[in-house]
mmCIF file with all atom_site columns, C-alpha atoms in Angstrom:
data_model
loop_
_atom_site.group_PDB
_atom_site.id
_atom_site.type_symbol
_atom_site.label_atom_id
_atom_site.label_alt_id
_atom_site.label_comp_id
_atom_site.label_asym_id
_atom_site.label_entity_id
_atom_site.label_seq_id
_atom_site.pdbx_PDB_ins_code
_atom_site.Cartn_x
_atom_site.Cartn_y
_atom_site.Cartn_z
_atom_site.occupancy
_atom_site.B_iso_or_equiv
_atom_site.pdbx_formal_charge
_atom_site.auth_seq_id
_atom_site.auth_comp_id
_atom_site.auth_asym_id
_atom_site.auth_atom_id
_atom_site.pdbx_PDB_model_num
ATOM 1   C CA . UNK A 1 1   ? 125.070 104.480 89.170  1.00 52.00 ? 297 UNK A CA 1
ATOM 2   C CA . UNK A 1 2   ? 122.735 101.572 89.843  1.00 62.00 ? 298 UNK A CA 1
ATOM 3   C CA . UNK A 1 3   ? 123.671 100.928 93.464  1.00 90.00 ? 299 UNK A CA 1
ATOM 4   C CA . UNK A 1 4   ? 121.365 101.089 96.430  1.00 95.00 ? 300 UNK A CA 1
ATOM 5   C CA . UNK A 1 5   ? 123.236 101.311 99.723  1.00 96.00 ? 301 UNK A CA 1
ATOM 6   C CA . UNK A 1 6   ? 121.547 99.893  102.836 1.00 97.00 ? 302 UNK A CA 1
ATOM 7   C CA . UNK A 1 7   ? 122.360 100.255 106.501 1.00 95.00 ? 303 UNK A CA 1
ATOM 8   C CA . UNK A 1 8   ? 122.748 98.918  109.098 1.00 97.00 ? 304 UNK A CA 1
ATOM 9   C CA . UNK A 1 9   ? 123.844 95.398  108.175 1.00 96.00 ? 305 UNK A CA 1
ATOM 10  C CA . UNK A 1 10  ? 122.249 94.060  111.368 1.00 97.00 ? 306 UNK A CA 1
ATOM 11  C CA . UNK A 1 11  ? 119.921 95.465  113.957 1.00 97.00 ? 307 UNK A CA 1
ATOM 12  C CA . UNK A 1 12  ? 118.818 94.265  117.365 1.00 98.00 ? 308 UNK A CA 1
ATOM 13  C CA . UNK A 1 13  ? 115.690 95.800  118.888 1.00 97.00 ? 309 UNK A CA 1
ATOM 14  C CA . UNK A 1 14  ? 113.683 95.077  122.040 1.00 97.00 ? 310 UNK A CA 1
ATOM 15  C CA . UNK A 1 15  ? 110.074 94.021  121.637 1.00 97.00 ? 311 UNK A CA 1
ATOM 16  C CA . UNK A 1 16  ? 107.880 97.063  121.356 1.00 97.00 ? 312 UNK A CA 1
ATOM 17  C CA . UNK A 1 17  ? 110.723 99.256  120.103 1.00 97.00 ? 313 UNK A CA 1
ATOM 18  C CA . UNK A 1 18  ? 111.134 101.037 116.758 1.00 97.00 ? 314 UNK A CA 1
ATOM 19  C CA . UNK A 1 19  ? 113.296 99.477  114.057 1.00 98.00 ? 315 UNK A CA 1
ATOM 20  C CA . UNK A 1 20  ? 114.761 101.869 111.494 1.00 98.00 ? 316 UNK A CA 1
ATOM 21  C CA . UNK A 1 21  ? 116.558 100.785 108.316 1.00 98.00 ? 317 UNK A CA 1
ATOM 22  C CA . UNK A 1 22  ? 118.040 103.273 105.871 1.00 98.00 ? 318 UNK A CA 1
ATOM 23  C CA . UNK A 1 23  ? 118.774 103.216 102.164 1.00 98.00 ? 319 UNK A CA 1
ATOM 24  C CA . UNK A 1 24  ? 120.438 105.687 99.792  1.00 97.00 ? 320 UNK A CA 1
ATOM 25  C CA . UNK A 1 25  ? 120.632 105.765 96.027  1.00 95.00 ? 321 UNK A CA 1
ATOM 26  C CA . UNK A 1 26  ? 122.479 107.678 93.318  1.00 92.00 ? 322 UNK A CA 1
ATOM 27  C CA . UNK A 1 27  ? 120.408 107.181 90.183  1.00 87.00 ? 323 UNK A CA 1
ATOM 28  C CA . UNK A 1 28  ? 117.719 109.845 89.878  1.00 86.00 ? 324 UNK A CA 1
ATOM 29  C CA . UNK A 1 29  ? 115.985 107.722 87.272  1.00 87.00 ? 325 UNK A CA 1
ATOM 30  C CA . UNK A 1 30  ? 114.704 105.393 89.999  1.00 90.00 ? 326 UNK A CA 1
ATOM 31  C CA . UNK A 1 31  ? 110.954 105.832 90.279  1.00 88.00 ? 327 UNK A CA 1
ATOM 32  C CA . UNK A 1 32  ? 109.707 103.129 92.578  1.00 91.00 ? 328 UNK A CA 1
ATOM 33  C CA . UNK A 1 33  ? 111.102 102.009 95.978  1.00 94.00 ? 329 UNK A CA 1
ATOM 34  C CA . UNK A 1 34  ? 109.806 98.812  97.561  1.00 95.00 ? 330 UNK A CA 1
ATOM 35  C CA . UNK A 1 35  ? 110.807 97.079  100.776 1.00 97.00 ? 331 UNK A CA 1
ATOM 36  C CA . UNK A 1 36  ? 110.913 93.313  101.005 1.00 97.00 ? 332 UNK A CA 1
ATOM 37  C CA . UNK A 1 37  ? 110.906 90.996  104.013 1.00 97.00 ? 333 UNK A CA 1
ATOM 38  C CA . UNK A 1 38  ? 112.684 87.677  103.740 1.00 97.00 ? 334 UNK A CA 1
ATOM 39  C CA . UNK A 1 39  ? 112.610 84.783  106.166 1.00 95.00 ? 335 UNK A CA 1
ATOM 40  C CA . UNK A 1 40  ? 115.284 82.046  106.028 1.00 91.00 ? 336 UNK A CA 1
ATOM 41  C CA . UNK A 1 41  ? 114.663 79.622  103.161 1.00 88.00 ? 337 UNK A CA 1
ATOM 42  C CA . UNK A 1 42  ? 111.864 81.763  101.687 1.00 91.00 ? 338 UNK A CA 1
ATOM 43  C CA . UNK A 1 43  ? 111.553 84.201  98.823  1.00 94.00 ? 339 UNK A CA 1
ATOM 44  C CA . UNK A 1 44  ? 111.345 87.958  99.523  1.00 96.00 ? 340 UNK A CA 1
ATOM 45  C CA . UNK A 1 45  ? 107.806 89.168  100.322 1.00 95.00 ? 341 UNK A CA 1
ATOM 46  C CA . UNK A 1 46  ? 106.716 92.622  99.297  1.00 94.00 ? 342 UNK A CA 1
ATOM 47  C CA . UNK A 1 47  ? 106.117 94.652  102.449 1.00 95.00 ? 343 UNK A CA 1
ATOM 48  C CA . UNK A 1 48  ? 105.436 98.226  101.408 1.00 94.00 ? 344 UNK A CA 1
ATOM 49  C CA . UNK A 1 49  ? 106.465 100.514 98.538  1.00 93.00 ? 345 UNK A CA 1
ATOM 50  C CA . UNK A 1 50  ? 106.574 104.203 97.696  1.00 93.00 ? 346 UNK A CA 1
ATOM 51  C CA . UNK A 1 51  ? 106.796 106.446 94.640  1.00 90.00 ? 347 UNK A CA 1
ATOM 52  C CA . UNK A 1 52  ? 109.027 109.565 94.748  1.00 88.00 ? 348 UNK A CA 1
ATOM 53  C CA . UNK A 1 53  ? 106.067 111.975 94.547  1.00 89.00 ? 349 UNK A CA 1
ATOM 54  C CA . UNK A 1 54  ? 105.150 110.966 98.108  1.00 91.00 ? 350 UNK A CA 1
ATOM 55  C CA . UNK A 1 55  ? 107.222 111.746 101.227 1.00 93.00 ? 351 UNK A CA 1
ATOM 56  C CA . UNK A 1 56  ? 105.713 109.138 103.531 1.00 95.00 ? 352 UNK A CA 1
ATOM 57  C CA . UNK A 1 57  ? 103.568 106.031 103.317 1.00 95.00 ? 353 UNK A CA 1
ATOM 58  C CA . UNK A 1 58  ? 102.187 104.083 106.235 1.00 96.00 ? 354 UNK A CA 1
ATOM 59  C CA . UNK A 1 59  ? 100.698 100.607 106.291 1.00 95.00 ? 355 UNK A CA 1
ATOM 60  C CA . UNK A 1 60  ? 99.916  99.244  109.721 1.00 96.00 ? 356 UNK A CA 1
ATOM 61  C CA . UNK A 1 61  ? 103.146 99.226  111.782 1.00 97.00 ? 357 UNK A CA 1
ATOM 62  C CA . UNK A 1 62  ? 105.335 99.826  108.714 1.00 97.00 ? 358 UNK A CA 1
ATOM 63  C CA . UNK A 1 63  ? 106.179 103.327 107.426 1.00 97.00 ? 359 UNK A CA 1
ATOM 64  C CA . UNK A 1 64  ? 108.411 104.413 104.566 1.00 96.00 ? 360 UNK A CA 1
ATOM 65  C CA . UNK A 1 65  ? 109.888 107.893 104.724 1.00 95.00 ? 361 UNK A CA 1
ATOM 66  C CA . UNK A 1 66  ? 111.262 109.272 101.461 1.00 95.00 ? 362 UNK A CA 1
ATOM 67  C CA . UNK A 1 67  ? 113.588 112.259 101.026 1.00 94.00 ? 363 UNK A CA 1
ATOM 68  C CA . UNK A 1 68  ? 113.917 112.930 97.306  1.00 92.00 ? 364 UNK A CA 1
ATOM 69  C CA . UNK A 1 69  ? 116.440 115.766 97.603  1.00 93.00 ? 365 UNK A CA 1
ATOM 70  C CA . UNK A 1 70  ? 118.759 113.661 99.756  1.00 94.00 ? 366 UNK A CA 1
ATOM 71  C CA . UNK A 1 71  ? 118.069 110.526 97.666  1.00 94.00 ? 367 UNK A CA 1
ATOM 72  C CA . UNK A 1 72  ? 117.371 108.550 100.783 1.00 96.00 ? 368 UNK A CA 1
ATOM 73  C CA . UNK A 1 73  ? 114.504 106.442 102.064 1.00 97.00 ? 369 UNK A CA 1
ATOM 74  C CA . UNK A 1 74  ? 113.912 104.495 105.219 1.00 98.00 ? 370 UNK A CA 1
ATOM 75  C CA . UNK A 1 75  ? 111.707 101.816 106.711 1.00 98.00 ? 371 UNK A CA 1
ATOM 76  C CA . UNK A 1 76  ? 110.321 102.277 110.209 1.00 98.00 ? 372 UNK A CA 1
ATOM 77  C CA . UNK A 1 77  ? 108.779 99.333  112.033 1.00 98.00 ? 373 UNK A CA 1
ATOM 78  C CA . UNK A 1 78  ? 106.761 100.511 114.998 1.00 97.00 ? 374 UNK A CA 1
ATOM 79  C CA . UNK A 1 79  ? 106.036 98.289  118.000 1.00 97.00 ? 375 UNK A CA 1
ATOM 80  C CA . UNK A 1 80  ? 108.547 95.701  116.724 1.00 97.00 ? 376 UNK A CA 1
ATOM 81  C CA . UNK A 1 81  ? 107.624 92.097  117.442 1.00 97.00 ? 377 UNK A CA 1
ATOM 82  C CA . UNK A 1 82  ? 109.725 88.893  117.593 1.00 97.00 ? 378 UNK A CA 1
ATOM 83  C CA . UNK A 1 83  ? 107.828 87.720  114.510 1.00 97.00 ? 379 UNK A CA 1
ATOM 84  C CA . UNK A 1 84  ? 109.324 90.658  112.598 1.00 97.00 ? 380 UNK A CA 1
ATOM 85  C CA . UNK A 1 85  ? 112.780 89.067  112.962 1.00 98.00 ? 381 UNK A CA 1
ATOM 86  C CA . UNK A 1 86  ? 113.875 88.603  109.350 1.00 97.00 ? 382 UNK A CA 1
ATOM 87  C CA . UNK A 1 87  ? 116.125 90.130  106.687 1.00 97.00 ? 383 UNK A CA 1
ATOM 88  C CA . UNK A 1 88  ? 114.828 93.309  105.143 1.00 98.00 ? 384 UNK A CA 1
ATOM 89  C CA . UNK A 1 89  ? 115.842 94.523  101.666 1.00 98.00 ? 385 UNK A CA 1
ATOM 90  C CA . UNK A 1 90  ? 115.230 97.926  100.151 1.00 97.00 ? 386 UNK A CA 1
ATOM 91  C CA . UNK A 1 91  ? 115.093 98.076  96.384  1.00 96.00 ? 387 UNK A CA 1
ATOM 92  C CA . UNK A 1 92  ? 114.675 100.564 93.583  1.00 94.00 ? 388 UNK A CA 1
ATOM 93  C CA . UNK A 1 93  ? 113.299 100.321 90.051  1.00 91.00 ? 389 UNK A CA 1
ATOM 94  C CA . UNK A 1 94  ? 114.553 102.463 87.210  1.00 84.00 ? 390 UNK A CA 1
ATOM 95  C CA . UNK A 1 95  ? 111.886 104.148 85.088  1.00 78.00 ? 391 UNK A CA 1
ATOM 96  C CA . UNK A 1 96  ? 111.312 102.518 81.725  1.00 74.00 ? 392 UNK A CA 1
ATOM 97  C CA . UNK A 1 97  ? 109.850 99.342  80.351  1.00 61.00 ? 393 UNK A CA 1
ATOM 98  C CA . UNK A 1 98  ? 111.977 96.843  82.279  1.00 69.00 ? 394 UNK A CA 1
ATOM 99  C CA . UNK A 1 99  ? 110.810 95.821  85.732  1.00 73.00 ? 395 UNK A CA 1
ATOM 100 C CA . UNK A 1 100 ? 114.244 95.067  87.113  1.00 87.00 ? 396 UNK A CA 1
ATOM 101 C CA . UNK A 1 101 ? 114.838 95.883  90.719  1.00 91.00 ? 397 UNK A CA 1
ATOM 102 C CA . UNK A 1 102 ? 118.171 96.878  92.216  1.00 94.00 ? 398 UNK A CA 1
ATOM 103 C CA . UNK A 1 103 ? 118.421 95.623  95.789  1.00 96.00 ? 399 UNK A CA 1
ATOM 104 C CA . UNK A 1 104 ? 120.306 96.800  98.791  1.00 96.00 ? 400 UNK A CA 1
ATOM 105 C CA . UNK A 1 105 ? 122.553 94.380  100.651 1.00 95.00 ? 401 UNK A CA 1
ATOM 106 C CA . UNK A 1 106 ? 120.006 93.603  103.375 1.00 97.00 ? 402 UNK A CA 1
ATOM 107 C CA . UNK A 1 107 ? 119.501 94.218  107.082 1.00 98.00 ? 403 UNK A CA 1
ATOM 108 C CA . UNK A 1 108 ? 119.164 91.311  109.449 1.00 98.00 ? 404 UNK A CA 1
ATOM 109 C CA . UNK A 1 109 ? 116.661 92.383  112.123 1.00 98.00 ? 405 UNK A CA 1
ATOM 110 C CA . UNK A 1 110 ? 116.399 90.594  115.437 1.00 98.00 ? 406 UNK A CA 1
ATOM 111 C CA . UNK A 1 111 ? 113.623 91.568  117.832 1.00 97.00 ? 407 UNK A CA 1
ATOM 112 C CA . UNK A 1 112 ? 114.240 90.334  121.323 1.00 97.00 ? 408 UNK A CA 1
ATOM 113 C CA . UNK A 1 113 ? 111.241 89.118  123.382 1.00 93.00 ? 409 UNK A CA 1
ATOM 114 C CA . UNK B 2 1   ? 94.980  82.466  94.787  1.00 61.00 ? 47  UNK B CA 1
ATOM 115 C CA . UNK B 2 2   ? 98.239  80.656  94.096  1.00 80.00 ? 48  UNK B CA 1
ATOM 116 C CA . UNK B 2 3   ? 101.357 82.746  94.252  1.00 92.00 ? 49  UNK B CA 1
ATOM 117 C CA . UNK B 2 4   ? 104.460 82.376  92.157  1.00 96.00 ? 50  UNK B CA 1
ATOM 118 C CA . UNK B 2 5   ? 105.538 78.741  92.034  1.00 97.00 ? 51  UNK B CA 1
ATOM 119 C CA . UNK B 2 6   ? 109.036 77.436  91.287  1.00 97.00 ? 52  UNK B CA 1
ATOM 120 C CA . UNK B 2 7   ? 110.490 74.000  90.729  1.00 96.00 ? 53  UNK B CA 1
ATOM 121 C CA . UNK B 2 8   ? 112.450 72.205  91.836  1.00 97.00 ? 54  UNK B CA 1
ATOM 122 C CA . UNK B 2 9   ? 112.833 73.401  95.434  1.00 96.00 ? 55  UNK B CA 1
ATOM 123 C CA . UNK B 2 10  ? 116.392 72.158  95.757  1.00 96.00 ? 56  UNK B CA 1
ATOM 124 C CA . UNK B 2 11  ? 118.931 70.939  93.237  1.00 96.00 ? 57  UNK B CA 1
ATOM 125 C CA . UNK B 2 12  ? 122.477 69.614  93.490  1.00 98.00 ? 58  UNK B CA 1
ATOM 126 C CA . UNK B 2 13  ? 124.608 69.616  90.365  1.00 97.00 ? 59  UNK B CA 1
ATOM 127 C CA . UNK B 2 14  ? 128.239 69.017  89.490  1.00 97.00 ? 60  UNK B CA 1
ATOM 128 C CA . UNK B 2 15  ? 130.541 71.585  87.889  1.00 97.00 ? 61  UNK B CA 1
ATOM 129 C CA . UNK B 2 16  ? 130.188 71.632  84.114  1.00 97.00 ? 62  UNK B CA 1
ATOM 130 C CA . UNK B 2 17  ? 126.614 70.315  84.142  1.00 98.00 ? 63  UNK B CA 1
ATOM 131 C CA . UNK B 2 18  ? 123.544 72.104  82.833  1.00 97.00 ? 64  UNK B CA 1
ATOM 132 C CA . UNK B 2 19  ? 120.440 73.028  84.884  1.00 98.00 ? 65  UNK B CA 1
ATOM 133 C CA . UNK B 2 20  ? 116.880 74.137  84.055  1.00 98.00 ? 66  UNK B CA 1
ATOM 134 C CA . UNK B 2 21  ? 114.761 75.942  86.587  1.00 98.00 ? 67  UNK B CA 1
ATOM 135 C CA . UNK B 2 22  ? 111.050 76.543  86.138  1.00 98.00 ? 68  UNK B CA 1
ATOM 136 C CA . UNK B 2 23  ? 108.635 79.228  87.219  1.00 98.00 ? 69  UNK B CA 1
ATOM 137 C CA . UNK B 2 24  ? 104.889 79.760  86.989  1.00 97.00 ? 70  UNK B CA 1
ATOM 138 C CA . UNK B 2 25  ? 103.723 83.362  87.558  1.00 95.00 ? 71  UNK B CA 1
ATOM 139 C CA . UNK B 2 26  ? 100.655 84.515  89.418  1.00 93.00 ? 72  UNK B CA 1
ATOM 140 C CA . UNK B 2 27  ? 97.548  83.997  87.336  1.00 92.00 ? 73  UNK B CA 1
ATOM 141 C CA . UNK B 2 28  ? 96.992  87.031  85.133  1.00 88.00 ? 74  UNK B CA 1
ATOM 142 C CA . UNK B 2 29  ? 100.607 88.206  85.366  1.00 90.00 ? 75  UNK B CA 1
ATOM 143 C CA . UNK B 2 30  ? 102.380 88.378  82.023  1.00 90.00 ? 76  UNK B CA 1
ATOM 144 C CA . UNK B 2 31  ? 105.858 89.419  83.138  1.00 90.00 ? 77  UNK B CA 1
ATOM 145 C CA . UNK B 2 32  ? 108.432 87.139  84.723  1.00 93.00 ? 78  UNK B CA 1
ATOM 146 C CA . UNK B 2 33  ? 111.841 88.184  86.083  1.00 94.00 ? 79  UNK B CA 1
ATOM 147 C CA . UNK B 2 34  ? 114.717 86.017  87.314  1.00 97.00 ? 80  UNK B CA 1
ATOM 148 C CA . UNK B 2 35  ? 117.103 86.940  90.131  1.00 97.00 ? 81  UNK B CA 1
ATOM 149 C CA . UNK B 2 36  ? 120.109 85.258  91.687  1.00 98.00 ? 82  UNK B CA 1
ATOM 150 C CA . UNK B 2 37  ? 120.579 85.574  95.445  1.00 97.00 ? 83  UNK B CA 1
ATOM 151 C CA . UNK B 2 38  ? 123.911 84.530  96.809  1.00 95.00 ? 84  UNK B CA 1
ATOM 152 C CA . UNK B 2 39  ? 123.921 83.767  100.531 1.00 91.00 ? 85  UNK B CA 1
ATOM 153 C CA . UNK B 2 40  ? 124.073 86.941  102.595 1.00 89.00 ? 86  UNK B CA 1
ATOM 154 C CA . UNK B 2 41  ? 123.437 89.284  99.665  1.00 92.00 ? 87  UNK B CA 1
ATOM 155 C CA . UNK B 2 42  ? 120.489 90.936  97.989  1.00 95.00 ? 88  UNK B CA 1
ATOM 156 C CA . UNK B 2 43  ? 118.972 89.453  94.844  1.00 96.00 ? 89  UNK B CA 1
ATOM 157 C CA . UNK B 2 44  ? 120.706 90.311  91.539  1.00 96.00 ? 90  UNK B CA 1
ATOM 158 C CA . UNK B 2 45  ? 118.661 90.787  88.369  1.00 95.00 ? 91  UNK B CA 1
ATOM 159 C CA . UNK B 2 46  ? 119.267 88.209  85.617  1.00 96.00 ? 92  UNK B CA 1
ATOM 160 C CA . UNK B 2 47  ? 116.414 88.491  83.086  1.00 93.00 ? 93  UNK B CA 1
ATOM 161 C CA . UNK B 2 48  ? 112.981 89.944  82.561  1.00 92.00 ? 94  UNK B CA 1
ATOM 162 C CA . UNK B 2 49  ? 110.486 88.555  80.051  1.00 92.00 ? 95  UNK B CA 1
ATOM 163 C CA . UNK B 2 50  ? 107.140 89.912  78.924  1.00 89.00 ? 96  UNK B CA 1
ATOM 164 C CA . UNK B 2 51  ? 104.886 88.322  76.382  1.00 86.00 ? 97  UNK B CA 1
ATOM 165 C CA . UNK B 2 52  ? 107.666 85.854  75.498  1.00 89.00 ? 98  UNK B CA 1
ATOM 166 C CA . UNK B 2 53  ? 110.137 88.615  74.678  1.00 90.00 ? 99  UNK B CA 1
ATOM 167 C CA . UNK B 2 54  ? 113.243 89.545  76.634  1.00 91.00 ? 100 UNK B CA 1
ATOM 168 C CA . UNK B 2 55  ? 112.778 92.987  78.154  1.00 88.00 ? 101 UNK B CA 1
ATOM 169 C CA . UNK B 2 56  ? 115.942 93.237  80.179  1.00 89.00 ? 102 UNK B CA 1
ATOM 170 C CA . UNK B 2 57  ? 119.173 91.410  80.911  1.00 92.00 ? 103 UNK B CA 1
ATOM 171 C CA . UNK B 2 58  ? 121.461 91.825  83.877  1.00 92.00 ? 104 UNK B CA 1
ATOM 172 C CA . UNK B 2 59  ? 125.231 91.504  84.045  1.00 93.00 ? 105 UNK B CA 1
ATOM 173 C CA . UNK B 2 60  ? 125.434 87.727  83.738  1.00 96.00 ? 106 UNK B CA 1
ATOM 174 C CA . UNK B 2 61  ? 127.451 85.590  81.270  1.00 97.00 ? 107 UNK B CA 1
ATOM 175 C CA . UNK B 2 62  ? 125.982 83.971  78.196  1.00 96.00 ? 108 UNK B CA 1
ATOM 176 C CA . UNK B 2 63  ? 125.888 80.672  80.076  1.00 97.00 ? 109 UNK B CA 1
ATOM 177 C CA . UNK B 2 64  ? 122.596 82.018  81.491  1.00 98.00 ? 110 UNK B CA 1
ATOM 178 C CA . UNK B 2 65  ? 119.551 81.986  79.230  1.00 97.00 ? 111 UNK B CA 1
ATOM 179 C CA . UNK B 2 66  ? 115.836 82.025  79.663  1.00 97.00 ? 112 UNK B CA 1
ATOM 180 C CA . UNK B 2 67  ? 112.607 81.860  77.820  1.00 96.00 ? 113 UNK B CA 1
ATOM 181 C CA . UNK B 2 68  ? 108.908 82.463  78.404  1.00 96.00 ? 114 UNK B CA 1
ATOM 182 C CA . UNK B 2 69  ? 106.130 80.248  77.122  1.00 96.00 ? 115 UNK B CA 1
ATOM 183 C CA . UNK B 2 70  ? 102.662 81.186  75.739  1.00 95.00 ? 116 UNK B CA 1
ATOM 184 C CA . UNK B 2 71  ? 101.129 80.431  79.163  1.00 94.00 ? 117 UNK B CA 1
ATOM 185 C CA . UNK B 2 72  ? 103.615 82.971  80.673  1.00 94.00 ? 118 UNK B CA 1
ATOM 186 C CA . UNK B 2 73  ? 105.589 80.358  82.572  1.00 96.00 ? 119 UNK B CA 1
ATOM 187 C CA . UNK B 2 74  ? 109.323 80.598  82.245  1.00 97.00 ? 120 UNK B CA 1
ATOM 188 C CA . UNK B 2 75  ? 112.512 78.564  82.308  1.00 98.00 ? 121 UNK B CA 1
ATOM 189 C CA . UNK B 2 76  ? 115.993 79.688  83.357  1.00 98.00 ? 122 UNK B CA 1
ATOM 190 C CA . UNK B 2 77  ? 118.842 77.645  81.910  1.00 98.00 ? 123 UNK B CA 1
ATOM 191 C CA . UNK B 2 78  ? 122.438 77.691  83.128  1.00 98.00 ? 124 UNK B CA 1
ATOM 192 C CA . UNK B 2 79  ? 125.141 75.866  81.174  1.00 97.00 ? 125 UNK B CA 1
ATOM 193 C CA . UNK B 2 80  ? 128.631 74.816  82.209  1.00 97.00 ? 126 UNK B CA 1
ATOM 194 C CA . UNK B 2 81  ? 127.882 75.280  85.892  1.00 98.00 ? 127 UNK B CA 1
ATOM 195 C CA . UNK B 2 82  ? 130.543 76.836  88.130  1.00 97.00 ? 128 UNK B CA 1
ATOM 196 C CA . UNK B 2 83  ? 130.854 76.621  91.888  1.00 97.00 ? 129 UNK B CA 1
ATOM 197 C CA . UNK B 2 84  ? 130.006 80.321  92.007  1.00 96.00 ? 130 UNK B CA 1
ATOM 198 C CA . UNK B 2 85  ? 126.575 79.619  90.504  1.00 97.00 ? 131 UNK B CA 1
ATOM 199 C CA . UNK B 2 86  ? 125.493 78.125  93.825  1.00 97.00 ? 132 UNK B CA 1
ATOM 200 C CA . UNK B 2 87  ? 122.690 80.412  94.988  1.00 97.00 ? 133 UNK B CA 1
ATOM 201 C CA . UNK B 2 88  ? 118.979 80.813  95.512  1.00 97.00 ? 134 UNK B CA 1
ATOM 202 C CA . UNK B 2 89  ? 117.331 81.511  92.164  1.00 98.00 ? 135 UNK B CA 1
ATOM 203 C CA . UNK B 2 90  ? 114.201 83.582  92.462  1.00 98.00 ? 136 UNK B CA 1
ATOM 204 C CA . UNK B 2 91  ? 111.437 84.161  90.034  1.00 97.00 ? 137 UNK B CA 1
ATOM 205 C CA . UNK B 2 92  ? 109.203 87.228  90.298  1.00 95.00 ? 138 UNK B CA 1
ATOM 206 C CA . UNK B 2 93  ? 106.022 87.990  88.459  1.00 93.00 ? 139 UNK B CA 1
ATOM 207 C CA . UNK B 2 94  ? 104.278 91.259  87.785  1.00 89.00 ? 140 UNK B CA 1
ATOM 208 C CA . UNK B 2 95  ? 101.324 92.476  85.806  1.00 82.00 ? 141 UNK B CA 1
ATOM 209 C CA . UNK B 2 96  ? 101.835 94.974  83.045  1.00 69.00 ? 142 UNK B CA 1
ATOM 210 C CA . UNK B 2 97  ? 100.113 98.187  82.204  1.00 57.00 ? 143 UNK B CA 1
ATOM 211 C CA . UNK B 2 98  ? 98.690  100.996 84.253  1.00 49.00 ? 144 UNK B CA 1
ATOM 212 C CA . UNK B 2 99  ? 100.537 101.911 87.430  1.00 53.00 ? 145 UNK B CA 1
ATOM 213 C CA . UNK B 2 100 ? 101.366 98.423  88.479  1.00 61.00 ? 146 UNK B CA 1
ATOM 214 C CA . UNK B 2 101 ? 104.930 98.173  89.699  1.00 74.00 ? 147 UNK B CA 1
ATOM 215 C CA . UNK B 2 102 ? 104.756 95.370  92.220  1.00 85.00 ? 148 UNK B CA 1
ATOM 216 C CA . UNK B 2 103 ? 106.870 92.300  91.762  1.00 89.00 ? 149 UNK B CA 1
ATOM 217 C CA . UNK B 2 104 ? 105.959 89.190  93.704  1.00 92.00 ? 150 UNK B CA 1
ATOM 218 C CA . UNK B 2 105 ? 108.595 86.558  94.360  1.00 95.00 ? 151 UNK B CA 1
ATOM 219 C CA . UNK B 2 106 ? 108.352 82.827  94.508  1.00 96.00 ? 152 UNK B CA 1
ATOM 220 C CA . UNK B 2 107 ? 110.046 80.670  97.141  1.00 96.00 ? 153 UNK B CA 1
ATOM 221 C CA . UNK B 2 108 ? 113.078 80.125  94.980  1.00 97.00 ? 154 UNK B CA 1
ATOM 222 C CA . UNK B 2 109 ? 115.160 77.167  93.845  1.00 97.00 ? 155 UNK B CA 1
ATOM 223 C CA . UNK B 2 110 ? 118.252 76.446  95.939  1.00 97.00 ? 156 UNK B CA 1
ATOM 224 C CA . UNK B 2 111 ? 121.025 75.364  93.532  1.00 98.00 ? 157 UNK B CA 1
ATOM 225 C CA . UNK B 2 112 ? 124.148 73.808  94.927  1.00 97.00 ? 158 UNK B CA 1
ATOM 226 C CA . UNK B 2 113 ? 127.053 73.181  92.580  1.00 97.00 ? 159 UNK B CA 1
ATOM 227 C CA . UNK B 2 114 ? 129.716 70.763  93.821  1.00 97.00 ? 160 UNK B CA 1
#
């Protein structure tokens, strides 16, 4: 199974709140899990990424939590700002020589001022 | 430092025509991947090239082809265009070796097929 399932499809959060986006996968051969942020008309920008040997990674207001046994990972955006309003994609890369990423379906985040 | 660059930015083609999209990776990156992003969906992997050789191919028809040049830039070609080929075509570059896994995307080429 190559799918990565992402939820919710859309999310509305008040300024200063916490945004949480979840992803689940089936393939245990995935060994790298990045999150991308995409603004309208732009390409995805790498936000933060994690390897399965780590349960949590934090960079500024962004935190990835990883649960290997449940095959789930999530993105937490603390102190959400209107400028964070964008579409967020989780992805996973299968171990091996190819660098192909399998993406989730995306979450459209709106942070209200 | 310049990021991944793609050309053209936008393109309008007619069904049945052929299109060539171009990508220049980040300086020092030797791997280029192509993705198709249909509106409202996540990117779908098309090809990966490293050192001019195809490393991976996604579930796309043979109408899609690509190549990588000695300077690591790349072209994606699509023949016999269909309406369903309308999408944002993204190029991503990555370095090889060591523990580098990051892929960095360009702004994309918006292809509209009429």
